[in-house]
PDB file of C-alpha atoms and ligand atoms in Angstrom:
ATOM      1  CA  UNK A   1     113.109 103.654  98.889  1.00 54.00           C
ATOM      2  CA  UNK A   2     113.967 100.553 100.782  1.00 60.00           C
ATOM      3  CA  UNK A   3     116.722  98.198  99.842  1.00 75.00           C
ATOM      4  CA  UNK A   4     115.372  95.139 101.664  1.00 86.00           C
ATOM      5  CA  UNK A   5     115.659  92.498  98.929  1.00 93.00           C
ATOM      6  CA  UNK A   6     112.603  90.418  98.078  1.00 97.00           C
ATOM      7  CA  UNK A   7     112.683  86.987  96.441  1.00 98.00           C
ATOM      8  CA  UNK A   8     109.700  86.196  94.226  1.00 98.00           C
ATOM      9  CA  UNK A   9     108.362  82.891  92.963  1.00 98.00           C
ATOM     10  CA  UNK A  10     108.016  82.721  89.168  1.00 98.00           C
ATOM     11  CA  UNK A  11     104.226  82.808  89.475  1.00 98.00           C
ATOM     12  CA  UNK A  12     104.233  86.017  91.531  1.00 98.00           C
ATOM     13  CA  UNK A  13     106.952  87.614  89.431  1.00 98.00           C
ATOM     14  CA  UNK A  14     104.896  86.949  86.328  1.00 98.00           C
ATOM     15  CA  UNK A  15     101.741  88.368  87.963  1.00 98.00           C
ATOM     16  CA  UNK A  16     103.640  91.541  88.855  1.00 96.00           C
ATOM     17  CA  UNK A  17     104.908  91.920  85.294  1.00 96.00           C
ATOM     18  CA  UNK A  18     101.446  91.510  83.801  1.00 95.00           C
ATOM     19  CA  UNK A  19      99.530  93.556  86.401  1.00 95.00           C
ATOM     20  CA  UNK A  20      97.484  90.613  87.627  1.00 97.00           C
ATOM     21  CA  UNK A  21      95.679  90.749  90.971  1.00 98.00           C
ATOM     22  CA  UNK A  22      97.773  89.269  93.791  1.00 98.00           C
ATOM     23  CA  UNK A  23      96.708  88.215  97.300  1.00 99.00           C
ATOM     24  CA  UNK A  24      99.273  87.934 100.101  1.00 99.00           C
ATOM     25  CA  UNK A  25      99.002  85.082 102.615  1.00 98.00           C
ATOM     26  CA  UNK A  26     100.809  84.887 105.943  1.00 98.00           C
ATOM     27  CA  UNK A  27     102.819  81.933 107.205  1.00 98.00           C
ATOM     28  CA  UNK A  28     102.527  82.063 111.009  1.00 97.00           C
ATOM     29  CA  UNK A  29      99.124  80.502 110.650  1.00 96.00           C
ATOM     30  CA  UNK A  30     100.919  77.619 108.880  1.00 96.00           C
ATOM     31  CA  UNK A  31     103.808  77.143 111.304  1.00 97.00           C
ATOM     32  CA  UNK A  32     102.272  78.212 114.615  1.00 96.00           C
ATOM     33  CA  UNK A  33      98.494  78.401 114.054  1.00 94.00           C
ATOM     34  CA  UNK A  34      97.526  74.999 112.684  1.00 94.00           C
ATOM     35  CA  UNK A  35      98.912  71.475 113.294  1.00 94.00           C
ATOM     36  CA  UNK A  36     100.789  69.381 110.692  1.00 96.00           C
ATOM     37  CA  UNK A  37      99.664  68.077 108.203  1.00 96.00           C
ATOM     38  CA  UNK A  38      96.414  70.100 108.200  1.00 95.00           C
ATOM     39  CA  UNK A  39      98.485  73.280 107.999  1.00 97.00           C
ATOM     40  CA  UNK A  40     100.127  72.261 104.722  1.00 97.00           C
ATOM     41  CA  UNK A  41      96.836  71.130 103.195  1.00 97.00           C
ATOM     42  CA  UNK A  42      95.168  74.387 104.249  1.00 97.00           C
ATOM     43  CA  UNK A  43      98.023  76.479 102.821  1.00 98.00           C
ATOM     44  CA  UNK A  44      97.795  74.750  99.443  1.00 97.00           C
ATOM     45  CA  UNK A  45      94.014  74.916  99.370  1.00 98.00           C
ATOM     46  CA  UNK A  46      94.064  78.674 100.118  1.00 98.00           C
ATOM     47  CA  UNK A  47      96.321  79.171  97.120  1.00 98.00           C
ATOM     48  CA  UNK A  48      93.939  77.147  94.928  1.00 98.00           C
ATOM     49  CA  UNK A  49      90.928  79.164  96.124  1.00 98.00           C
ATOM     50  CA  UNK A  50      92.694  82.408  95.172  1.00 98.00           C
ATOM     51  CA  UNK A  51      93.641  81.099  91.704  1.00 98.00           C
ATOM     52  CA  UNK A  52      90.053  79.960  91.110  1.00 98.00           C
ATOM     53  CA  UNK A  53      88.947  83.595  91.574  1.00 98.00           C
ATOM     54  CA  UNK A  54      91.411  84.774  88.923  1.00 98.00           C
ATOM     55  CA  UNK A  55      94.085  86.126  91.275  1.00 98.00           C
ATOM     56  CA  UNK A  56      97.580  84.924  92.166  1.00 98.00           C
ATOM     57  CA  UNK A  57      98.478  83.797  95.711  1.00 98.00           C
ATOM     58  CA  UNK A  58     101.683  85.009  97.352  1.00 98.00           C
ATOM     59  CA  UNK A  59     102.441  83.186 100.584  1.00 98.00           C
ATOM     60  CA  UNK A  60     105.117  85.138 102.444  1.00 98.00           C
ATOM     61  CA  UNK A  61     107.870  83.852 104.742  1.00 98.00           C
ATOM     62  CA  UNK A  62     111.571  84.228 105.466  1.00 98.00           C
ATOM     63  CA  UNK A  63     113.332  81.198 104.026  1.00 98.00           C
ATOM     64  CA  UNK A  64     116.951  80.797 105.120  1.00 97.00           C
ATOM     65  CA  UNK A  65     117.303  84.558 105.504  1.00 98.00           C
ATOM     66  CA  UNK A  66     115.476  85.480 102.283  1.00 98.00           C
ATOM     67  CA  UNK A  67     112.196  87.388 102.450  1.00 98.00           C
ATOM     68  CA  UNK A  68     110.264  85.248 100.007  1.00 98.00           C
ATOM     69  CA  UNK A  69     107.043  86.180  98.190  1.00 98.00           C
ATOM     70  CA  UNK A  70     105.394  83.021  96.862  1.00 98.00           C
ATOM     71  CA  UNK A  71     106.590  79.681  98.231  1.00 98.00           C
ATOM     72  CA  UNK A  72     107.706  76.523  96.455  1.00 97.00           C
ATOM     73  CA  UNK A  73     106.580  73.070  97.587  1.00 96.00           C
ATOM     74  CA  UNK A  74     109.852  72.576  99.450  1.00 97.00           C
ATOM     75  CA  UNK A  75     109.628  75.936 101.186  1.00 97.00           C
ATOM     76  CA  UNK A  76     106.052  75.339 102.277  1.00 97.00           C
ATOM     77  CA  UNK A  77     106.990  71.920 103.618  1.00 97.00           C
ATOM     78  CA  UNK A  78     109.845  73.466 105.601  1.00 96.00           C
ATOM     79  CA  UNK A  79     107.423  75.816 107.352  1.00 97.00           C
ATOM     80  CA  UNK A  80     104.624  73.313 107.881  1.00 98.00           C
ATOM     81  CA  UNK A  81     106.469  70.197 108.987  1.00 97.00           C
ATOM     82  CA  UNK A  82     108.539  71.568 111.844  1.00 92.00           C
ATOM     83  CA  UNK A  83     111.605  69.697 110.504  1.00 94.00           C
ATOM     84  CA  UNK A  84     113.693  72.808 111.090  1.00 94.00           C
ATOM     85  CA  UNK A  85     113.134  75.492 113.727  1.00 95.00           C
ATOM     86  CA  UNK A  86     110.782  78.171 112.432  1.00 97.00           C
ATOM     87  CA  UNK A  87     110.706  81.514 114.235  1.00 97.00           C
ATOM     88  CA  UNK A  88     107.450  83.445 114.572  1.00 97.00           C
ATOM     89  CA  UNK A  89     108.394  86.747 112.931  1.00 98.00           C
ATOM     90  CA  UNK A  90     106.646  90.019 113.652  1.00 98.00           C
ATOM     91  CA  UNK A  91     107.998  93.525 112.786  1.00 98.00           C
ATOM     92  CA  UNK A  92     110.425  93.286 115.710  1.00 98.00           C
ATOM     93  CA  UNK A  93     112.028  90.054 114.480  1.00 98.00           C
ATOM     94  CA  UNK A  94     112.490  90.652 110.725  1.00 98.00           C
ATOM     95  CA  UNK A  95     115.989  92.133 110.708  1.00 97.00           C
ATOM     96  CA  UNK A  96     117.498  89.591 113.045  1.00 98.00           C
ATOM     97  CA  UNK A  97     116.040  86.540 111.292  1.00 98.00           C
ATOM     98  CA  UNK A  98     117.245  87.812 107.897  1.00 98.00           C
ATOM     99  CA  UNK A  99     120.675  88.760 109.216  1.00 97.00           C
ATOM    100  CA  UNK A 100     121.172  85.330 110.781  1.00 98.00           C
ATOM    101  CA  UNK A 101     119.979  83.472 107.695  1.00 97.00           C
ATOM    102  CA  UNK A 102     117.205  81.814 109.670  1.00 97.00           C
ATOM    103  CA  UNK A 103     113.784  80.590 108.593  1.00 98.00           C
ATOM    104  CA  UNK A 104     110.765  82.422 109.925  1.00 98.00           C
ATOM    105  CA  UNK A 105     107.013  82.536 109.527  1.00 98.00           C
ATOM    106  CA  UNK A 106     105.528  86.006 109.172  1.00 98.00           C
ATOM    107  CA  UNK A 107     102.647  87.238 111.334  1.00 98.00           C
ATOM    108  CA  UNK A 108      99.987  89.629 110.100  1.00 98.00           C
ATOM    109  CA  UNK A 109     102.267  92.568 110.952  1.00 98.00           C
ATOM    110  CA  UNK A 110     105.348  91.195 109.162  1.00 98.00           C
ATOM    111  CA  UNK A 111     103.318  89.966 106.192  1.00 98.00           C
ATOM    112  CA  UNK A 112     101.807  93.441 105.797  1.00 98.00           C
ATOM    113  CA  UNK A 113     105.293  94.965 105.685  1.00 98.00           C
ATOM    114  CA  UNK A 114     106.433  92.509 103.003  1.00 98.00           C
ATOM    115  CA  UNK A 115     103.210  92.870 101.025  1.00 98.00           C
ATOM    116  CA  UNK A 116     103.502  96.646 100.926  1.00 98.00           C
ATOM    117  CA  UNK A 117     107.138  96.418  99.781  1.00 97.00           C
ATOM    118  CA  UNK A 118     106.009  94.032  97.035  1.00 97.00           C
ATOM    119  CA  UNK A 119     103.145  96.318  95.983  1.00 97.00           C
ATOM    120  CA  UNK A 120     100.474  93.810  97.046  1.00 98.00           C
ATOM    121  CA  UNK A 121      97.353  95.622  98.299  1.00 98.00           C
ATOM    122  CA  UNK A 122      95.255  92.739  99.625  1.00 98.00           C
ATOM    123  CA  UNK A 123      96.124  90.124 102.229  1.00 98.00           C
ATOM    124  CA  UNK A 124      94.029  87.251 103.604  1.00 98.00           C
ATOM    125  CA  UNK A 125      94.451  85.743 107.057  1.00 98.00           C
ATOM    126  CA  UNK A 126      92.308  84.011 109.694  1.00 97.00           C
ATOM    127  CA  UNK A 127      92.046  86.406 112.597  1.00 96.00           C
ATOM    128  CA  UNK A 128      94.310  89.325 113.424  1.00 97.00           C
ATOM    129  CA  UNK A 129      96.050  89.772 116.754  1.00 97.00           C
ATOM    130  CA  UNK A 130      94.696  92.465 119.068  1.00 98.00           C
ATOM    131  CA  UNK A 131      94.449  93.712 122.622  1.00 98.00           C
ATOM    132  CA  UNK A 132      94.552  90.734 124.993  1.00 97.00           C
ATOM    133  CA  UNK A 133      92.158  90.390 127.886  1.00 96.00           C
ATOM    134  CA  UNK A 134      93.859  91.834 130.944  1.00 96.00           C
ATOM    135  CA  UNK A 135      96.169  93.973 128.797  1.00 97.00           C
ATOM    136  CA  UNK A 136      95.690  96.717 131.378  1.00 96.00           C
ATOM    137  CA  UNK A 137      98.092  94.613 133.483  1.00 95.00           C
ATOM    138  CA  UNK A 138     100.047  92.523 130.964  1.00 94.00           C
ATOM    139  CA  UNK A 139     100.520  95.215 128.285  1.00 96.00           C
ATOM    140  CA  UNK A 140      99.929  92.417 125.748  1.00 96.00           C
ATOM    141  CA  UNK A 141      98.847  94.175 122.569  1.00 97.00           C
ATOM    142  CA  UNK A 142      99.626  92.504 119.240  1.00 97.00           C
ATOM    143  CA  UNK A 143     102.055  94.268 116.920  1.00 98.00           C
ATOM    144  CA  UNK A 144      99.386  93.637 114.254  1.00 98.00           C
ATOM    145  CA  UNK A 145      97.478  96.701 115.530  1.00 98.00           C
ATOM    146  CA  UNK A 146     100.132  99.416 115.170  1.00 98.00           C
ATOM    147  CA  UNK A 147     101.036  97.859 111.814  1.00 98.00           C
ATOM    148  CA  UNK A 148      97.456  98.294 110.627  1.00 98.00           C
ATOM    149  CA  UNK A 149      97.841 101.929 111.647  1.00 98.00           C
ATOM    150  CA  UNK A 150     100.779 102.551 109.324  1.00 98.00           C
ATOM    151  CA  UNK A 151     101.051 100.061 106.436  1.00 98.00           C
ATOM    152  CA  UNK A 152      98.977 100.292 103.269  1.00 98.00           C
ATOM    153  CA  UNK A 153      97.399  96.872 102.943  1.00 98.00           C
ATOM    154  CA  UNK A 154      93.776  95.712 103.201  1.00 99.00           C
ATOM    155  CA  UNK A 155      93.646  92.730 105.556  1.00 99.00           C
ATOM    156  CA  UNK A 156      90.718  90.366 105.136  1.00 98.00           C
ATOM    157  CA  UNK A 157      90.054  88.529 108.398  1.00 98.00           C
ATOM    158  CA  UNK A 158      87.204  87.034 110.406  1.00 98.00           C
ATOM    159  CA  UNK A 159      87.772  89.718 113.010  1.00 94.00           C
ATOM    160  CA  UNK A 160      90.257  89.675 115.856  1.00 94.00           C
ATOM    161  CA  UNK A 161      90.633  86.253 117.500  1.00 93.00           C
ATOM    162  CA  UNK A 162      87.886  85.807 120.096  1.00 94.00           C
ATOM    163  CA  UNK A 163      90.436  84.995 122.805  1.00 95.00           C
ATOM    164  CA  UNK A 164      91.115  88.763 122.855  1.00 97.00           C
ATOM    165  CA  UNK A 165      89.329  91.759 124.327  1.00 98.00           C
ATOM    166  CA  UNK A 166      87.356  92.755 121.243  1.00 98.00           C
ATOM    167  CA  UNK A 167      86.023  96.043 122.618  1.00 98.00           C
ATOM    168  CA  UNK A 168      89.516  97.268 123.534  1.00 98.00           C
ATOM    169  CA  UNK A 169      90.821  96.072 120.166  1.00 98.00           C
ATOM    170  CA  UNK A 170      88.199  98.230 118.448  1.00 98.00           C
ATOM    171  CA  UNK A 171      89.187 101.224 120.602  1.00 98.00           C
ATOM    172  CA  UNK A 172      92.832 100.779 119.598  1.00 98.00           C
ATOM    173  CA  UNK A 173      91.929 100.534 115.903  1.00 98.00           C
ATOM    174  CA  UNK A 174      89.861 103.698 116.145  1.00 98.00           C
ATOM    175  CA  UNK A 175      92.754 105.568 117.781  1.00 98.00           C
ATOM    176  CA  UNK A 176      95.137 104.298 115.086  1.00 98.00           C
ATOM    177  CA  UNK A 177      92.775 105.486 112.360  1.00 98.00           C
ATOM    178  CA  UNK A 178      92.110 102.050 110.899  1.00 98.00           C
ATOM    179  CA  UNK A 179      88.839 101.615 109.005  1.00 98.00           C
ATOM    180  CA  UNK A 180      87.118  98.411 110.147  1.00 98.00           C
ATOM    181  CA  UNK A 181      84.702  97.507 107.396  1.00 98.00           C
ATOM    182  CA  UNK A 182      82.132  94.760 107.687  1.00 98.00           C
ATOM    183  CA  UNK A 183      81.883  92.661 104.563  1.00 98.00           C
ATOM    184  CA  UNK A 184      78.163  91.965 104.332  1.00 98.00           C
ATOM    185  CA  UNK A 185      77.795  92.382 108.087  1.00 98.00           C
ATOM    186  CA  UNK A 186      76.951  95.216 110.472  1.00 98.00           C
ATOM    187  CA  UNK A 187      78.596  93.523 113.429  1.00 98.00           C
ATOM    188  CA  UNK A 188      82.240  92.748 114.227  1.00 98.00           C
ATOM    189  CA  UNK A 189      82.740  89.014 113.642  1.00 98.00           C
ATOM    190  CA  UNK A 190      84.547  87.138 116.433  1.00 97.00           C
ATOM    191  CA  UNK A 191      86.689  84.606 114.547  1.00 97.00           C
ATOM    192  CA  UNK A 192      84.901  81.280 115.288  1.00 97.00           C
ATOM    193  CA  UNK A 193      81.588  83.134 115.746  1.00 97.00           C
ATOM    194  CA  UNK A 194      79.727  85.393 113.326  1.00 97.00           C
ATOM    195  CA  UNK A 195      78.665  87.818 116.041  1.00 96.00           C
ATOM    196  CA  UNK A 196      80.357  89.703 118.869  1.00 96.00           C
ATOM    197  CA  UNK A 197      77.678  92.167 119.923  1.00 96.00           C
ATOM    198  CA  UNK A 198      79.965  95.000 118.760  1.00 98.00           C
ATOM    199  CA  UNK A 199      78.352  97.050 115.980  1.00 98.00           C
ATOM    200  CA  UNK A 200      80.341  98.190 112.936  1.00 98.00           C
ATOM    201  CA  UNK A 201      79.563 101.639 111.632  1.00 95.00           C
ATOM    202  CA  UNK A 202      81.108 100.926 108.245  1.00 97.00           C
ATOM    203  CA  UNK A 203      80.134  98.137 105.847  1.00 98.00           C
ATOM    204  CA  UNK A 204      80.171  97.132 102.178  1.00 98.00           C
ATOM    205  CA  UNK A 205      78.259  94.510 100.258  1.00 98.00           C
ATOM    206  CA  UNK A 206      80.499  93.998  97.221  1.00 98.00           C
ATOM    207  CA  UNK A 207      84.236  93.613  96.468  1.00 98.00           C
ATOM    208  CA  UNK A 208      83.955  96.597  94.109  1.00 98.00           C
ATOM    209  CA  UNK A 209      82.748  98.867  96.925  1.00 98.00           C
ATOM    210  CA  UNK A 210      85.640  97.690  99.076  1.00 98.00           C
ATOM    211  CA  UNK A 211      88.139  98.362  96.278  1.00 98.00           C
ATOM    212  CA  UNK A 212      86.749 101.877  95.863  1.00 98.00           C
ATOM    213  CA  UNK A 213      87.405 102.688  99.537  1.00 98.00           C
ATOM    214  CA  UNK A 214      90.982 101.388  99.241  1.00 98.00           C
ATOM    215  CA  UNK A 215      91.539 103.519  96.162  1.00 98.00           C
ATOM    216  CA  UNK A 216      90.167 106.699  97.722  1.00 98.00           C
ATOM    217  CA  UNK A 217      92.071 106.183 101.005  1.00 98.00           C
ATOM    218  CA  UNK A 218      95.490 105.584  99.499  1.00 98.00           C
ATOM    219  CA  UNK A 219      95.200 108.016  96.618  1.00 97.00           C
ATOM    220  CA  UNK A 220      94.394 110.660  99.232  1.00 98.00           C
ATOM    221  CA  UNK A 221      97.620 109.827 101.080  1.00 98.00           C
ATOM    222  CA  UNK A 222      95.722 108.507 104.101  1.00 98.00           C
ATOM    223  CA  UNK A 223      98.389 105.961 104.971  1.00 98.00           C
ATOM    224  CA  UNK A 224      97.604 102.839 106.944  1.00 98.00           C
ATOM    225  CA  UNK A 225      95.806  99.551 106.596  1.00 98.00           C
ATOM    226  CA  UNK A 226      92.163  98.612 106.336  1.00 98.00           C
ATOM    227  CA  UNK A 227      90.579  95.771 108.273  1.00 98.00           C
ATOM    228  CA  UNK A 228      87.961  93.926 106.231  1.00 98.00           C
ATOM    229  CA  UNK A 229      85.804  92.001 108.687  1.00 98.00           C
ATOM    230  CA  UNK A 230      84.398  88.915 106.996  1.00 98.00           C
ATOM    231  CA  UNK A 231      82.367  86.525 109.169  1.00 98.00           C
ATOM    232  CA  UNK A 232      82.891  82.744 109.073  1.00 98.00           C
ATOM    233  CA  UNK A 233      80.222  81.047 106.913  1.00 98.00           C
ATOM    234  CA  UNK A 234      77.138  80.042 108.909  1.00 97.00           C
ATOM    235  CA  UNK A 235      77.600  76.317 108.302  1.00 97.00           C
ATOM    236  CA  UNK A 236      80.923  76.326 110.145  1.00 97.00           C
ATOM    237  CA  UNK A 237      80.410  78.868 112.894  1.00 97.00           C
ATOM    238  CA  UNK A 238      80.630  78.036 116.581  1.00 97.00           C
ATOM    239  CA  UNK A 239      78.232  80.433 118.335  1.00 93.00           C
ATOM    240  CA  UNK A 240      79.823  82.710 120.937  1.00 92.00           C
ATOM    241  CA  UNK A 241      77.995  81.225 123.930  1.00 90.00           C
ATOM    242  CA  UNK A 242      79.050  77.728 122.868  1.00 91.00           C
ATOM    243  CA  UNK A 243      82.760  78.575 122.633  1.00 95.00           C
ATOM    244  CA  UNK A 244      83.007  80.943 125.626  1.00 95.00           C
ATOM    245  CA  UNK A 245      83.770  78.191 128.165  1.00 95.00           C
ATOM    246  CA  UNK A 246      86.589  76.776 126.029  1.00 96.00           C
ATOM    247  CA  UNK A 247      88.098  80.256 125.595  1.00 96.00           C
ATOM    248  CA  UNK A 248      88.101  80.832 129.329  1.00 96.00           C
ATOM    249  CA  UNK A 249      89.659  77.429 130.009  1.00 97.00           C
ATOM    250  CA  UNK A 250      92.343  77.984 127.347  1.00 97.00           C
ATOM    251  CA  UNK A 251      93.240  81.402 128.765  1.00 96.00           C
ATOM    252  CA  UNK A 252      93.322  79.991 132.304  1.00 96.00           C
ATOM    253  CA  UNK A 253      95.731  77.274 131.139  1.00 97.00           C
ATOM    254  CA  UNK A 254      98.019  79.882 129.574  1.00 96.00           C
ATOM    255  CA  UNK A 255      97.959  81.802 132.824  1.00 94.00           C
ATOM    256  CA  UNK A 256      98.616  78.737 134.967  1.00 97.00           C
ATOM    257  CA  UNK A 257     101.614  77.743 132.811  1.00 97.00           C
ATOM    258  CA  UNK A 258     102.981  81.277 132.785  1.00 96.00           C
ATOM    259  CA  UNK A 259     102.936  81.542 128.985  1.00 96.00           C
ATOM    260  CA  UNK A 260     103.871  85.039 127.824  1.00 94.00           C
ATOM    261  CA  UNK A 261     105.040  87.113 124.866  1.00 94.00           C
ATOM    262  CA  UNK A 262     104.694  85.692 121.391  1.00 94.00           C
ATOM    263  CA  UNK A 263     103.912  82.193 122.689  1.00 96.00           C
ATOM    264  CA  UNK A 264     100.489  83.224 124.024  1.00 95.00           C
ATOM    265  CA  UNK A 265      98.499  83.104 120.782  1.00 94.00           C
ATOM    266  CA  UNK A 266      99.872  79.748 119.482  1.00 95.00           C
ATOM    267  CA  UNK A 267      99.423  78.184 122.940  1.00 97.00           C
ATOM    268  CA  UNK A 268      95.839  79.344 123.341  1.00 96.00           C
ATOM    269  CA  UNK A 269      94.886  78.268 119.793  1.00 95.00           C
ATOM    270  CA  UNK A 270      96.239  74.769 120.378  1.00 96.00           C
ATOM    271  CA  UNK A 271      94.415  74.538 123.723  1.00 96.00           C
ATOM    272  CA  UNK A 272      91.239  75.536 121.913  1.00 96.00           C
ATOM    273  CA  UNK A 273      91.619  72.625 119.481  1.00 96.00           C
ATOM    274  CA  UNK A 274      91.878  70.153 122.349  1.00 96.00           C
ATOM    275  CA  UNK A 275      89.053  71.704 124.372  1.00 96.00           C
ATOM    276  CA  UNK A 276      86.654  71.670 121.399  1.00 96.00           C
ATOM    277  CA  UNK A 277      87.692  68.189 120.222  1.00 96.00           C
ATOM    278  CA  UNK A 278      89.035  69.591 116.983  1.00 95.00           C
ATOM    279  CA  UNK A 279      85.928  71.592 116.151  1.00 96.00           C
ATOM    280  CA  UNK A 280      87.748  74.923 116.403  1.00 96.00           C
ATOM    281  CA  UNK A 281      90.283  73.659 113.856  1.00 96.00           C
ATOM    282  CA  UNK A 282      87.574  72.896 111.273  1.00 97.00           C
ATOM    283  CA  UNK A 283      86.066  76.342 111.848  1.00 97.00           C
ATOM    284  CA  UNK A 284      89.496  77.963 111.613  1.00 96.00           C
ATOM    285  CA  UNK A 285      90.120  76.297 108.236  1.00 96.00           C
ATOM    286  CA  UNK A 286      86.660  77.295 106.975  1.00 98.00           C
ATOM    287  CA  UNK A 287      87.033  80.933 107.914  1.00 98.00           C
ATOM    288  CA  UNK A 288      90.495  81.310 106.369  1.00 98.00           C
ATOM    289  CA  UNK A 289      89.239  79.729 103.140  1.00 98.00           C
ATOM    290  CA  UNK A 290      86.337  82.150 103.004  1.00 98.00           C
ATOM    291  CA  UNK A 291      88.688  85.074 103.670  1.00 98.00           C
ATOM    292  CA  UNK A 292      90.968  83.948 100.832  1.00 98.00           C
ATOM    293  CA  UNK A 293      88.026  83.869  98.442  1.00 98.00           C
ATOM    294  CA  UNK A 294      86.738  87.344  99.359  1.00 98.00           C
ATOM    295  CA  UNK A 295      90.290  88.745  99.371  1.00 99.00           C
ATOM    296  CA  UNK A 296      90.813  87.451  95.826  1.00 99.00           C
ATOM    297  CA  UNK A 297      87.575  89.079  94.674  1.00 99.00           C
ATOM    298  CA  UNK A 298      88.627  92.380  96.258  1.00 99.00           C
ATOM    299  CA  UNK A 299      92.098  92.134  94.677  1.00 98.00           C
ATOM    300  CA  UNK A 300      90.595  91.526  91.232  1.00 98.00           C
ATOM    301  CA  UNK A 301      88.240  94.506  91.657  1.00 98.00           C
ATOM    302  CA  UNK A 302      91.066  96.727  92.929  1.00 98.00           C
ATOM    303  CA  UNK A 303      93.364  95.765  90.044  1.00 98.00           C
ATOM    304  CA  UNK A 304      90.601  96.624  87.560  1.00 97.00           C
ATOM    305  CA  UNK A 305      89.826  99.972  89.211  1.00 96.00           C
ATOM    306  CA  UNK A 306      93.440 101.106  89.487  1.00 96.00           C
ATOM    307  CA  UNK A 307      94.602 100.018  86.020  1.00 88.00           C
ATOM    308  CA  UNK A 308      96.413 102.923  84.401  1.00 68.00           C
TER     309      UNK A 308
HETATM  310  N1  PSU B 401      95.085  83.824 112.337  1.00 75.39           N
HETATM  311  C1  PSU B 401      94.854  82.512 112.559  1.00 75.39           C
HETATM  312  N2  PSU B 401      95.820  81.807 113.219  1.00 75.39           N
HETATM  313  C2  PSU B 401      97.002  82.392 113.623  1.00 75.39           C
HETATM  314  C3  PSU B 401      97.224  83.774 113.387  1.00 75.39           C
HETATM  315  C4  PSU B 401      96.235  84.434 112.742  1.00 75.39           C
HETATM  316  O1  PSU B 401      93.792  81.991 112.192  1.00 75.39           O
HETATM  317  O2  PSU B 401      97.848  81.702 114.172  1.00 75.39           O
HETATM  318  C5  PSU B 401      98.534  84.439 113.803  1.00 75.39           C
HETATM  319  C6  PSU B 401      98.772  85.651 112.900  1.00 75.39           C
HETATM  320  O3  PSU B 401     100.024  85.489 112.314  1.00 75.39           O
HETATM  321  C7  PSU B 401      98.741  86.846 113.817  1.00 75.39           C
HETATM  322  C8  PSU B 401      99.311  86.249 115.050  1.00 75.39           C
HETATM  323  O4  PSU B 401      99.488  87.940 113.319  1.00 75.39           O
HETATM  324  O5  PSU B 401      98.606  84.999 115.132  1.00 75.39           O
HETATM  325  C9  PSU B 401      99.108  87.136 116.260  1.00 75.39           C
HETATM  326  O6  PSU B 401     100.079  86.836 117.208  1.00 75.39           O
HETATM  327  P1  PSU B 401     100.310  87.827 118.448  1.00 75.39           P
HETATM  328  O7  PSU B 401      99.035  87.795 119.207  1.00 75.39           O
HETATM  329  O8  PSU B 401     101.478  87.260 119.196  1.00 75.39           O
HETATM  330  O9  PSU B 401     100.625  89.167 117.856  1.00 75.39           O
HETATM  331 MN1   MN B 402     101.334  89.457 122.306  1.00 75.39          MN
END
């Protein structure tokens, strides 16, 4: 058993006590993925979407050294506004940020760790990190991937971010034993786009089917996460050929400025907003909202199927 202390909001604490479905939300997307004030509005609206489906949202972050599950208005503002320095926290950074009493926003990897500790089985995000283009040289592979290989949480996302090498990301996930399951799709979605050209061999059409796979996997002791691949709704998608030029320009800018390490993803996402005149931001918000909705439905189904 771990002794890493968790600090719950009243709403999440109550949901735990009564066995209600809970959906984890990450906070890097708030602090480093979206601009202020859209980030704060998106964070609150994701929580509302989850409640409307009959589940309870648990946004996760490290607030002044406390690993916090469910954020207050003040805590959310702290992360969104940039009034205090907010560290981007992946698995590597958790211990240090807690030990120093700092405030940090959790990535997919760090949010998965906290969610598993809190007994939360479903987590909604935008797009996971993955194998970067040119990783053969740079070695840039997101810590989200090994985490999916070891931590028991189902992550609902619109695929890996399209700035990545999607084919190599799929190879990594296969090696790590991570099921990648299309939610009502037979193709890997590519974040802003519904299609990537990469077929998925595994798919479900309902939240109940998804919950059944989670149950079988974890009851069998097959540890590790599940990637639920949920495409952005048609009305908000930017087709792959339309966004390809912007992606290449954004990656070239990162290269030219020598951006590396954990700064790459936030830098490229903000370049994308400028290069698409804000269109990528609207799509990003739409896809996260849709993921939150499907994640809540899966969490409700999973809670019903695993009730003692
Ligand atoms: N999804 C989004 N926007 C984001 C992210 C995901 O729509 O900003 C964040 C997640 O927190 C993810 C992180 O874990 O980007 C990946 O960062 P890196 O490539 O450095 O591992
Ligand atoms: Mn990286």
